[in-house]
JSON list of C-alpha atoms in Angstrom, two decimals:
[
{"chain": "B", "resi": 26, "resn": "MET", "atom": "CA", "xyz": [60.87, -25.11, 18.48]},
{"chain": "B", "resi": 27, "resn": "SER", "atom": "CA", "xyz": [61.46, -21.50, 19.33]},
{"chain": "B", "resi": 28, "resn": "SER", "atom": "CA", "xyz": [58.27, -19.48, 19.51]},
{"chain": "B", "resi": 29, "resn": "ASN", "atom": "CA", "xyz": [60.10, -16.56, 17.96]},
{"chain": "B", "resi": 30, "resn": "PRO", "atom": "CA", "xyz": [62.21, -17.58, 14.94]},
{"chain": "B", "resi": 31, "resn": "SER", "atom": "CA", "xyz": [65.86, -16.59, 14.94]},
{"chain": "B", "resi": 32, "resn": "PRO", "atom": "CA", "xyz": [67.02, -14.08, 12.28]},
{"chain": "B", "resi": 33, "resn": "SER", "atom": "CA", "xyz": [68.63, -16.86, 10.20]},
{"chain": "B", "resi": 34, "resn": "ARG", "atom": "CA", "xyz": [65.42, -18.90, 10.15]},
{"chain": "B", "resi": 35, "resn": "SER", "atom": "CA", "xyz": [63.32, -15.85, 9.33]},
{"chain": "B", "resi": 36, "resn": "TRP", "atom": "CA", "xyz": [65.64, -15.01, 6.43]},
{"chain": "B", "resi": 37, "resn": "ARG", "atom": "CA", "xyz": [65.28, -18.56, 5.11]},
{"chain": "B", "resi": 38, "resn": "TYR", "atom": "CA", "xyz": [61.51, -18.11, 4.96]},
{"chain": "B", "resi": 39, "resn": "LEU", "atom": "CA", "xyz": [61.61, -14.58, 3.60]},
{"chain": "B", "resi": 40, "resn": "ARG", "atom": "CA", "xyz": [63.56, -15.77, 0.55]},
{"chain": "B", "resi": 41, "resn": "ASP", "atom": "CA", "xyz": [60.67, -18.07, -0.36]},
{"chain": "B", "resi": 42, "resn": "ARG", "atom": "CA", "xyz": [58.42, -16.69, -3.12]},
{"chain": "B", "resi": 43, "resn": "ASP", "atom": "CA", "xyz": [55.22, -18.09, -1.62]},
{"chain": "B", "resi": 44, "resn": "VAL", "atom": "CA", "xyz": [56.04, -16.49, 1.73]},
{"chain": "B", "resi": 45, "resn": "GLN", "atom": "CA", "xyz": [56.76, -13.20, -0.04]},
{"chain": "B", "resi": 46, "resn": "HIS", "atom": "CA", "xyz": [53.43, -13.52, -1.86]},
{"chain": "B", "resi": 47, "resn": "ALA", "atom": "CA", "xyz": [51.61, -14.03, 1.45]},
{"chain": "B", "resi": 48, "resn": "ALA", "atom": "CA", "xyz": [53.46, -11.07, 2.95]},
{"chain": "B", "resi": 49, "resn": "LEU", "atom": "CA", "xyz": [52.39, -8.80, 0.09]},
{"chain": "B", "resi": 50, "resn": "VAL", "atom": "CA", "xyz": [48.75, -9.85, 0.47]},
{"chain": "B", "resi": 51, "resn": "THR", "atom": "CA", "xyz": [48.98, -9.24, 4.22]},
{"chain": "B", "resi": 52, "resn": "VAL", "atom": "CA", "xyz": [50.45, -5.75, 3.78]},
{"chain": "B", "resi": 53, "resn": "LEU", "atom": "CA", "xyz": [47.74, -4.83, 1.27]},
{"chain": "B", "resi": 54, "resn": "ALA", "atom": "CA", "xyz": [45.01, -6.05, 3.62]},
{"chain": "B", "resi": 55, "resn": "LEU", "atom": "CA", "xyz": [46.60, -4.11, 6.47]},
{"chain": "B", "resi": 56, "resn": "VAL", "atom": "CA", "xyz": [46.74, -0.88, 4.44]},
{"chain": "B", "resi": 57, "resn": "LEU", "atom": "CA", "xyz": [43.26, -1.21, 2.91]},
{"chain": "B", "resi": 58, "resn": "SER", "atom": "CA", "xyz": [41.70, -1.89, 6.31]},
{"chain": "B", "resi": 59, "resn": "ALA", "atom": "CA", "xyz": [43.63, 0.93, 7.99]},
{"chain": "B", "resi": 60, "resn": "GLY", "atom": "CA", "xyz": [44.99, -1.64, 10.45]},
{"chain": "B", "resi": 61, "resn": "LEU", "atom": "CA", "xyz": [41.61, -3.01, 11.51]},
{"chain": "B", "resi": 62, "resn": "VAL", "atom": "CA", "xyz": [42.36, -6.51, 10.20]},
{"chain": "B", "resi": 63, "resn": "TRP", "atom": "CA", "xyz": [45.47, -6.69, 12.40]},
{"chain": "B", "resi": 64, "resn": "LEU", "atom": "CA", "xyz": [43.43, -5.46, 15.36]},
{"chain": "B", "resi": 65, "resn": "GLY", "atom": "CA", "xyz": [41.03, -8.36, 14.79]},
{"chain": "B", "resi": 66, "resn": "TYR", "atom": "CA", "xyz": [43.87, -10.86, 14.93]},
{"chain": "B", "resi": 67, "resn": "LEU", "atom": "CA", "xyz": [45.26, -9.21, 18.06]},
{"chain": "B", "resi": 68, "resn": "ILE", "atom": "CA", "xyz": [41.87, -9.55, 19.77]},
{"chain": "B", "resi": 69, "resn": "HIS", "atom": "CA", "xyz": [41.76, -13.23, 18.79]},
{"chain": "B", "resi": 70, "resn": "VAL", "atom": "CA", "xyz": [45.29, -13.88, 20.08]},
{"chain": "B", "resi": 71, "resn": "CYS", "atom": "CA", "xyz": [44.44, -12.18, 23.38]},
{"chain": "B", "resi": 72, "resn": "ARG", "atom": "CA", "xyz": [41.17, -14.10, 23.77]},
{"chain": "B", "resi": 73, "resn": "VAL", "atom": "CA", "xyz": [42.88, -17.44, 23.22]},
{"chain": "B", "resi": 74, "resn": "ALA", "atom": "CA", "xyz": [45.66, -16.37, 25.58]},
{"chain": "B", "resi": 75, "resn": "MET", "atom": "CA", "xyz": [43.24, -15.34, 28.30]},
{"chain": "B", "resi": 76, "resn": "HIS", "atom": "CA", "xyz": [40.68, -18.14, 28.11]},
{"chain": "B", "resi": 77, "resn": "SER", "atom": "CA", "xyz": [42.66, -21.29, 27.34]},
{"chain": "B", "resi": 78, "resn": "PRO", "atom": "CA", "xyz": [42.40, -23.90, 30.12]},
{"chain": "B", "resi": 79, "resn": "LEU", "atom": "CA", "xyz": [45.17, -25.16, 32.39]},
{"chain": "B", "resi": 80, "resn": "VAL", "atom": "CA", "xyz": [44.00, -28.77, 32.22]},
{"chain": "B", "resi": 81, "resn": "PRO", "atom": "CA", "xyz": [42.47, -30.72, 29.31]},
{"chain": "B", "resi": 82, "resn": "PRO", "atom": "CA", "xyz": [39.00, -32.23, 29.83]},
{"chain": "B", "resi": 83, "resn": "ARG", "atom": "CA", "xyz": [40.35, -35.78, 29.57]},
{"chain": "B", "resi": 84, "resn": "ARG", "atom": "CA", "xyz": [43.66, -37.62, 29.41]},
{"chain": "B", "resi": 85, "resn": "MET", "atom": "CA", "xyz": [45.51, -36.74, 26.21]},
{"chain": "B", "resi": 86, "resn": "VAL", "atom": "CA", "xyz": [48.85, -37.05, 24.50]},
{"chain": "B", "resi": 87, "resn": "THR", "atom": "CA", "xyz": [50.59, -33.78, 25.41]},
{"chain": "B", "resi": 88, "resn": "LEU", "atom": "CA", "xyz": [52.73, -31.84, 22.94]},
{"chain": "B", "resi": 89, "resn": "VAL", "atom": "CA", "xyz": [55.12, -29.45, 24.70]},
{"chain": "B", "resi": 90, "resn": "PHE", "atom": "CA", "xyz": [56.56, -26.72, 22.48]},
{"chain": "B", "resi": 91, "resn": "GLY", "atom": "CA", "xyz": [60.18, -25.86, 23.08]},
{"chain": "B", "resi": 92, "resn": "ARG", "atom": "CA", "xyz": [61.88, -22.49, 23.05]},
{"chain": "B", "resi": 93, "resn": "ARG", "atom": "CA", "xyz": [65.39, -21.30, 22.35]},
{"chain": "B", "resi": 94, "resn": "LEU", "atom": "CA", "xyz": [67.72, -22.46, 25.12]},
{"chain": "B", "resi": 95, "resn": "GLU", "atom": "CA", "xyz": [70.05, -20.37, 27.26]},
{"chain": "B", "resi": 96, "resn": "ARG", "atom": "CA", "xyz": [73.39, -22.14, 27.76]},
{"chain": "B", "resi": 97, "resn": "ASP", "atom": "CA", "xyz": [71.74, -25.42, 26.76]},
{"chain": "B", "resi": 98, "resn": "ALA", "atom": "CA", "xyz": [69.09, -25.07, 29.48]},
{"chain": "B", "resi": 99, "resn": "PRO", "atom": "CA", "xyz": [65.39, -24.09, 29.33]},
{"chain": "B", "resi": 100, "resn": "GLU", "atom": "CA", "xyz": [64.81, -20.37, 29.85]},
{"chain": "B", "resi": 101, "resn": "HIS", "atom": "CA", "xyz": [61.88, -18.84, 31.75]},
{"chain": "B", "resi": 102, "resn": "ASP", "atom": "CA", "xyz": [59.07, -19.35, 29.21]},
{"chain": "B", "resi": 103, "resn": "TYR", "atom": "CA", "xyz": [60.14, -22.89, 28.39]},
{"chain": "B", "resi": 104, "resn": "GLN", "atom": "CA", "xyz": [60.35, -23.77, 32.08]},
{"chain": "B", "resi": 105, "resn": "GLN", "atom": "CA", "xyz": [56.75, -22.64, 32.53]},
{"chain": "B", "resi": 106, "resn": "ARG", "atom": "CA", "xyz": [55.68, -24.96, 29.69]},
{"chain": "B", "resi": 107, "resn": "LEU", "atom": "CA", "xyz": [57.57, -27.83, 31.29]},
{"chain": "B", "resi": 108, "resn": "ARG", "atom": "CA", "xyz": [56.02, -27.08, 34.69]},
{"chain": "B", "resi": 109, "resn": "ARG", "atom": "CA", "xyz": [52.56, -27.31, 33.13]},
{"chain": "B", "resi": 110, "resn": "ALA", "atom": "CA", "xyz": [53.45, -30.63, 31.51]},
{"chain": "B", "resi": 111, "resn": "LEU", "atom": "CA", "xyz": [54.78, -31.91, 34.84]},
{"chain": "B", "resi": 112, "resn": "SER", "atom": "CA", "xyz": [51.57, -30.81, 36.56]},
{"chain": "B", "resi": 113, "resn": "LEU", "atom": "CA", "xyz": [49.44, -32.64, 33.98]},
{"chain": "B", "resi": 114, "resn": "ALA", "atom": "CA", "xyz": [51.47, -35.80, 34.51]},
{"chain": "B", "resi": 115, "resn": "GLU", "atom": "CA", "xyz": [51.12, -35.52, 38.29]},
{"chain": "B", "resi": 116, "resn": "GLN", "atom": "CA", "xyz": [47.34, -35.06, 37.92]},
{"chain": "B", "resi": 117, "resn": "GLN", "atom": "CA", "xyz": [47.25, -38.12, 35.61]},
{"chain": "B", "resi": 118, "resn": "GLN", "atom": "CA", "xyz": [45.91, -35.99, 32.77]},
{"chain": "B", "resi": 119, "resn": "THR", "atom": "CA", "xyz": [48.60, -37.40, 30.49]},
{"chain": "B", "resi": 120, "resn": "ASP", "atom": "CA", "xyz": [50.84, -40.44, 30.37]},
{"chain": "B", "resi": 121, "resn": "HIS", "atom": "CA", "xyz": [52.57, -39.51, 27.10]},
{"chain": "B", "resi": 122, "resn": "LEU", "atom": "CA", "xyz": [54.63, -36.33, 26.69]},
{"chain": "B", "resi": 123, "resn": "LEU", "atom": "CA", "xyz": [55.99, -35.43, 23.27]},
{"chain": "B", "resi": 124, "resn": "LEU", "atom": "CA", "xyz": [58.66, -32.73, 23.67]},
{"chain": "B", "resi": 125, "resn": "LEU", "atom": "CA", "xyz": [59.20, -30.65, 20.53]},
{"chain": "B", "resi": 126, "resn": "GLY", "atom": "CA", "xyz": [62.33, -28.84, 19.40]},
{"chain": "B", "resi": 127, "resn": "GLY", "atom": "CA", "xyz": [65.67, -29.41, 17.74]},
{"chain": "B", "resi": 128, "resn": "CYS", "atom": "CA", "xyz": [68.97, -27.63, 18.31]},
{"chain": "B", "resi": 129, "resn": "SER", "atom": "CA", "xyz": [68.75, -23.85, 18.62]},
{"chain": "B", "resi": 130, "resn": "GLY", "atom": "CA", "xyz": [72.40, -22.90, 18.53]},
{"chain": "B", "resi": 131, "resn": "GLY", "atom": "CA", "xyz": [73.85, -24.92, 21.39]},
{"chain": "B", "resi": 132, "resn": "GLN", "atom": "CA", "xyz": [75.00, -28.50, 21.86]},
{"chain": "B", "resi": 133, "resn": "CYS", "atom": "CA", "xyz": [71.66, -29.79, 23.14]},
{"chain": "B", "resi": 134, "resn": "SER", "atom": "CA", "xyz": [68.24, -29.96, 21.50]},
{"chain": "B", "resi": 135, "resn": "GLU", "atom": "CA", "xyz": [65.34, -28.15, 23.10]},
{"chain": "B", "resi": 136, "resn": "ALA", "atom": "CA", "xyz": [63.52, -31.46, 23.50]},
{"chain": "B", "resi": 137, "resn": "ALA", "atom": "CA", "xyz": [66.48, -33.13, 25.23]},
{"chain": "B", "resi": 138, "resn": "ALA", "atom": "CA", "xyz": [66.95, -30.15, 27.54]},
{"chain": "B", "resi": 139, "resn": "GLY", "atom": "CA", "xyz": [63.25, -30.33, 28.39]},
{"chain": "B", "resi": 140, "resn": "GLN", "atom": "CA", "xyz": [63.51, -34.03, 29.20]},
{"chain": "B", "resi": 141, "resn": "ALA", "atom": "CA", "xyz": [66.48, -33.40, 31.50]},
{"chain": "B", "resi": 142, "resn": "TRP", "atom": "CA", "xyz": [64.57, -30.62, 33.29]},
{"chain": "B", "resi": 143, "resn": "LEU", "atom": "CA", "xyz": [61.54, -32.86, 33.83]},
{"chain": "B", "resi": 144, "resn": "GLN", "atom": "CA", "xyz": [63.69, -35.66, 35.20]},
{"chain": "B", "resi": 145, "resn": "GLN", "atom": "CA", "xyz": [65.42, -33.24, 37.59]},
{"chain": "B", "resi": 146, "resn": "HIS", "atom": "CA", "xyz": [62.02, -32.07, 38.84]},
{"chain": "B", "resi": 147, "resn": "GLY", "atom": "CA", "xyz": [60.60, -35.48, 39.61]},
{"chain": "B", "resi": 148, "resn": "LEU", "atom": "CA", "xyz": [58.68, -36.65, 36.56]},
{"chain": "B", "resi": 149, "resn": "ALA", "atom": "CA", "xyz": [57.27, -40.10, 37.31]},
{"chain": "B", "resi": 150, "resn": "GLY", "atom": "CA", "xyz": [59.01, -42.94, 35.55]},
{"chain": "B", "resi": 151, "resn": "GLU", "atom": "CA", "xyz": [55.79, -44.43, 34.19]},
{"chain": "B", "resi": 152, "resn": "VAL", "atom": "CA", "xyz": [55.11, -41.32, 32.08]},
{"chain": "B", "resi": 153, "resn": "ARG", "atom": "CA", "xyz": [56.30, -41.91, 28.55]},
{"chain": "B", "resi": 154, "resn": "VAL", "atom": "CA", "xyz": [58.52, -39.12, 27.22]},
{"chain": "B", "resi": 155, "resn": "GLU", "atom": "CA", "xyz": [59.15, -38.94, 23.48]},
{"chain": "B", "resi": 156, "resn": "LEU", "atom": "CA", "xyz": [61.47, -36.44, 21.80]},
{"chain": "B", "resi": 157, "resn": "GLU", "atom": "CA", "xyz": [61.04, -34.68, 18.46]},
{"chain": "B", "resi": 158, "resn": "GLN", "atom": "CA", "xyz": [64.45, -33.15, 17.72]},
{"chain": "B", "resi": 159, "resn": "ASP", "atom": "CA", "xyz": [64.39, -32.36, 14.00]},
{"chain": "B", "resi": 160, "resn": "SER", "atom": "CA", "xyz": [62.30, -29.17, 13.86]},
{"chain": "B", "resi": 161, "resn": "VAL", "atom": "CA", "xyz": [63.30, -25.52, 13.51]},
{"chain": "B", "resi": 162, "resn": "ASP", "atom": "CA", "xyz": [59.96, -23.77, 14.12]},
{"chain": "B", "resi": 163, "resn": "SER", "atom": "CA", "xyz": [56.37, -24.34, 15.28]},
{"chain": "B", "resi": 164, "resn": "LEU", "atom": "CA", "xyz": [55.16, -25.61, 11.90]},
{"chain": "B", "resi": 165, "resn": "GLU", "atom": "CA", "xyz": [57.93, -28.19, 11.69]},
{"chain": "B", "resi": 166, "resn": "ASN", "atom": "CA", "xyz": [57.33, -29.10, 15.36]},
{"chain": "B", "resi": 167, "resn": "LEU", "atom": "CA", "xyz": [53.82, -30.14, 14.44]},
{"chain": "B", "resi": 168, "resn": "ARG", "atom": "CA", "xyz": [54.70, -31.81, 11.15]},
{"chain": "B", "resi": 169, "resn": "HIS", "atom": "CA", "xyz": [57.27, -34.05, 12.83]},
{"chain": "B", "resi": 170, "resn": "ALA", "atom": "CA", "xyz": [54.93, -34.70, 15.76]},
{"chain": "B", "resi": 171, "resn": "ARG", "atom": "CA", "xyz": [52.23, -35.77, 13.30]},
{"chain": "B", "resi": 172, "resn": "ARG", "atom": "CA", "xyz": [54.62, -38.17, 11.61]},
{"chain": "B", "resi": 173, "resn": "LEU", "atom": "CA", "xyz": [55.64, -39.75, 14.91]},
{"chain": "B", "resi": 174, "resn": "LEU", "atom": "CA", "xyz": [52.07, -40.11, 16.17]},
{"chain": "B", "resi": 175, "resn": "LEU", "atom": "CA", "xyz": [50.75, -41.51, 12.88]},
{"chain": "B", "resi": 176, "resn": "ALA", "atom": "CA", "xyz": [53.56, -44.07, 12.80]},
{"chain": "B", "resi": 177, "resn": "GLU", "atom": "CA", "xyz": [52.38, -45.32, 16.19]},
{"chain": "B", "resi": 178, "resn": "ALA", "atom": "CA", "xyz": [48.63, -45.06, 15.63]},
{"chain": "B", "resi": 179, "resn": "GLY", "atom": "CA", "xyz": [48.45, -46.55, 12.15]},
{"chain": "B", "resi": 180, "resn": "ASP", "atom": "CA", "xyz": [44.89, -46.83, 10.88]},
{"chain": "B", "resi": 181, "resn": "ALA", "atom": "CA", "xyz": [43.53, -45.35, 14.11]},
{"chain": "B", "resi": 182, "resn": "GLY", "atom": "CA", "xyz": [44.70, -41.91, 12.99]},
{"chain": "B", "resi": 183, "resn": "LEU", "atom": "CA", "xyz": [45.92, -39.01, 15.06]},
{"chain": "B", "resi": 184, "resn": "PRO", "atom": "CA", "xyz": [44.92, -39.03, 18.73]},
{"chain": "B", "resi": 185, "resn": "PRO", "atom": "CA", "xyz": [43.54, -35.88, 20.38]},
{"chain": "B", "resi": 186, "resn": "VAL", "atom": "CA", "xyz": [46.40, -33.78, 21.73]},
{"chain": "B", "resi": 187, "resn": "ALA", "atom": "CA", "xyz": [46.90, -31.07, 24.33]},
{"chain": "B", "resi": 188, "resn": "LEU", "atom": "CA", "xyz": [49.04, -28.23, 22.97]},
{"chain": "B", "resi": 189, "resn": "VAL", "atom": "CA", "xyz": [51.10, -26.91, 25.88]},
{"chain": "B", "resi": 190, "resn": "THR", "atom": "CA", "xyz": [52.83, -23.60, 25.28]},
{"chain": "B", "resi": 191, "resn": "SER", "atom": "CA", "xyz": [52.98, -20.00, 26.48]},
{"chain": "B", "resi": 192, "resn": "ARG", "atom": "CA", "xyz": [49.71, -18.10, 26.34]},
{"chain": "B", "resi": 193, "resn": "TYR", "atom": "CA", "xyz": [50.95, -15.66, 23.69]},
{"chain": "B", "resi": 194, "resn": "HIS", "atom": "CA", "xyz": [51.88, -18.62, 21.43]},
{"chain": "B", "resi": 195, "resn": "LEU", "atom": "CA", "xyz": [48.65, -20.61, 21.73]},
{"chain": "B", "resi": 196, "resn": "ALA", "atom": "CA", "xyz": [46.59, -19.07, 18.92]},
{"chain": "B", "resi": 197, "resn": "ARG", "atom": "CA", "xyz": [49.29, -19.69, 16.31]},
{"chain": "B", "resi": 198, "resn": "CYS", "atom": "CA", "xyz": [49.92, -23.26, 17.45]},
{"chain": "B", "resi": 199, "resn": "LEU", "atom": "CA", "xyz": [46.20, -23.99, 17.43]},
{"chain": "B", "resi": 200, "resn": "LEU", "atom": "CA", "xyz": [45.79, -22.66, 13.86]},
{"chain": "B", "resi": 201, "resn": "LEU", "atom": "CA", "xyz": [48.75, -24.69, 12.59]},
{"chain": "B", "resi": 202, "resn": "ALA", "atom": "CA", "xyz": [47.66, -27.84, 14.43]},
{"chain": "B", "resi": 203, "resn": "ARG", "atom": "CA", "xyz": [44.15, -27.72, 12.99]},
{"chain": "B", "resi": 204, "resn": "ARG", "atom": "CA", "xyz": [45.53, -27.03, 9.53]},
{"chain": "B", "resi": 205, "resn": "LEU", "atom": "CA", "xyz": [47.69, -30.16, 9.86]},
{"chain": "B", "resi": 206, "resn": "GLY", "atom": "CA", "xyz": [44.74, -32.33, 10.89]},
{"chain": "B", "resi": 207, "resn": "PHE", "atom": "CA", "xyz": [45.16, -32.43, 14.67]},
{"chain": "B", "resi": 208, "resn": "ASP", "atom": "CA", "xyz": [42.27, -32.47, 17.08]},
{"chain": "B", "resi": 209, "resn": "GLY", "atom": "CA", "xyz": [44.14, -30.11, 19.36]},
{"chain": "B", "resi": 210, "resn": "LEU", "atom": "CA", "xyz": [43.22, -28.32, 22.57]},
{"chain": "B", "resi": 211, "resn": "PRO", "atom": "CA", "xyz": [45.29, -25.33, 23.75]},
{"chain": "B", "resi": 212, "resn": "VAL", "atom": "CA", "xyz": [46.58, -25.64, 27.32]},
{"chain": "B", "resi": 213, "resn": "ALA", "atom": "CA", "xyz": [48.23, -22.56, 28.83]},
{"chain": "B", "resi": 214, "resn": "ALA", "atom": "CA", "xyz": [51.61, -22.76, 30.51]},
{"chain": "B", "resi": 215, "resn": "GLU", "atom": "CA", "xyz": [51.13, -19.74, 32.78]},
{"chain": "B", "resi": 216, "resn": "PRO", "atom": "CA", "xyz": [48.45, -19.74, 35.53]},
{"chain": "B", "resi": 217, "resn": "ALA", "atom": "CA", "xyz": [47.16, -16.39, 34.23]},
{"chain": "B", "resi": 218, "resn": "LEU", "atom": "CA", "xyz": [47.97, -13.94, 31.46]},
{"chain": "B", "resi": 219, "resn": "PRO", "atom": "CA", "xyz": [51.10, -11.99, 32.51]},
{"chain": "B", "resi": 220, "resn": "ARG", "atom": "CA", "xyz": [50.83, -8.20, 32.52]},
{"chain": "B", "resi": 221, "resn": "GLN", "atom": "CA", "xyz": [54.46, -7.30, 31.83]},
{"chain": "B", "resi": 222, "resn": "ARG", "atom": "CA", "xyz": [55.46, -5.01, 28.96]},
{"chain": "B", "resi": 223, "resn": "ARG", "atom": "CA", "xyz": [57.53, -7.82, 27.43]},
{"chain": "B", "resi": 224, "resn": "TYR", "atom": "CA", "xyz": [54.46, -10.00, 27.23]},
{"chain": "B", "resi": 225, "resn": "LEU", "atom": "CA", "xyz": [52.43, -7.29, 25.49]},
{"chain": "B", "resi": 226, "resn": "GLY", "atom": "CA", "xyz": [55.15, -7.12, 22.85]},
{"chain": "B", "resi": 227, "resn": "LEU", "atom": "CA", "xyz": [54.95, -10.87, 22.34]},
{"chain": "B", "resi": 228, "resn": "LEU", "atom": "CA", "xyz": [51.16, -10.71, 21.90]},
{"chain": "B", "resi": 229, "resn": "LEU", "atom": "CA", "xyz": [51.55, -7.95, 19.30]},
{"chain": "B", "resi": 230, "resn": "LEU", "atom": "CA", "xyz": [54.16, -10.00, 17.44]},
{"chain": "B", "resi": 231, "resn": "GLU", "atom": "CA", "xyz": [52.01, -13.14, 17.51]},
{"chain": "B", "resi": 232, "resn": "ALA", "atom": "CA", "xyz": [49.06, -11.23, 16.06]},
{"chain": "B", "resi": 233, "resn": "SER", "atom": "CA", "xyz": [51.30, -10.26, 13.14]},
{"chain": "B", "resi": 234, "resn": "TYR", "atom": "CA", "xyz": [52.51, -13.84, 12.61]},
{"chain": "B", "resi": 235, "resn": "LEU", "atom": "CA", "xyz": [48.96, -15.17, 12.76]},
{"chain": "B", "resi": 236, "resn": "MET", "atom": "CA", "xyz": [47.65, -12.57, 10.31]},
{"chain": "B", "resi": 237, "resn": "TRP", "atom": "CA", "xyz": [50.46, -13.37, 7.87]},
{"chain": "B", "resi": 238, "resn": "ILE", "atom": "CA", "xyz": [49.82, -17.12, 8.01]},
{"chain": "B", "resi": 239, "resn": "ASP", "atom": "CA", "xyz": [46.03, -17.00, 7.97]},
{"chain": "B", "resi": 240, "resn": "LEU", "atom": "CA", "xyz": [45.58, -14.36, 5.27]},
{"chain": "B", "resi": 241, "resn": "GLY", "atom": "CA", "xyz": [48.18, -16.09, 3.11]},
{"chain": "B", "resi": 242, "resn": "LEU", "atom": "CA", "xyz": [46.29, -19.38, 3.38]},
{"chain": "B", "resi": 243, "resn": "ARG", "atom": "CA", "xyz": [42.92, -17.77, 2.72]},
{"chain": "B", "resi": 244, "resn": "TRP", "atom": "CA", "xyz": [44.26, -15.97, -0.34]},
{"chain": "B", "resi": 245, "resn": "ALA", "atom": "CA", "xyz": [45.88, -19.16, -1.68]},
{"chain": "B", "resi": 246, "resn": "GLN", "atom": "CA", "xyz": [42.56, -21.01, -1.34]},
{"chain": "B", "resi": 247, "resn": "LEU", "atom": "CA", "xyz": [40.66, -18.13, -2.98]},
{"chain": "B", "resi": 248, "resn": "ILE", "atom": "CA", "xyz": [42.86, -18.05, -6.09]},
{"chain": "B", "resi": 249, "resn": "GLY", "atom": "CA", "xyz": [43.44, -21.81, -6.20]},
{"chain": "B", "resi": 250, "resn": "HIS", "atom": "CA", "xyz": [47.18, -21.58, -5.58]},
{"chain": "B", "resi": 251, "resn": "ARG", "atom": "CA", "xyz": [47.76, -25.19, -4.54]},
{"chain": "B", "resi": 252, "resn": "ARG", "atom": "CA", "xyz": [51.49, -24.99, -3.93]},
{"chain": "B", "resi": 253, "resn": "MET", "atom": "CA", "xyz": [51.08, -22.01, -1.65]},
{"chain": "B", "resi": 254, "resn": "ALA", "atom": "CA", "xyz": [48.21, -23.63, 0.26]},
{"chain": "B", "resi": 255, "resn": "ALA", "atom": "CA", "xyz": [50.23, -26.83, 0.61]},
{"chain": "B", "resi": 256, "resn": "ARG", "atom": "CA", "xyz": [52.94, -25.02, 2.55]},
{"chain": "B", "resi": 257, "resn": "ILE", "atom": "CA", "xyz": [50.89, -25.69, 5.66]},
{"chain": "B", "resi": 258, "resn": "SER", "atom": "CA", "xyz": [49.50, -29.18, 5.15]}
]
């Protein structure tokens, strides 16, 4: 759903002991490395943001990540993701769009708002559009998407998927998708990496999220903390 969790969702996670444990480990790593570990994650986020393709190498199921709506309509970043999905459908690079995102404060889910936007902008009728409307963040987006795709695929397993989202959000989505067993390829919404100050702030924030998630998982695996590691599985 929203790339940046709302305060209420963030508070829900921060009350979790495993999340607090991961946060403590992350802060210690940050202090002991004098910030170098965070710089490494920032470089990775920027590389993924800069070098991710605009088109997958073959036709794939396409997962489109939602973002918090404005007056029940897609805002700028979400519209760019939808434009990329529309372009892939027009180029016949996908015939199955899975729109991700539940309600983010309004009357309409992010997925439903995305579907309405695509229909208004001429999405071909033969393209299958499926909605995932139960999630509250990127991890739940992917968990519910996995459930839907496995229910359809059965013994064939998860199909390869294109992960369509904003460039700043790609590295985190790719990490989560691979952790959940997807064969996922990041596909950038924007034609090129934006240079605005707002976007720099989003890249910095994503590096922090990614460091928190990745170091927490690595630490859980190192100490054999199964419950903590299972939070992303």
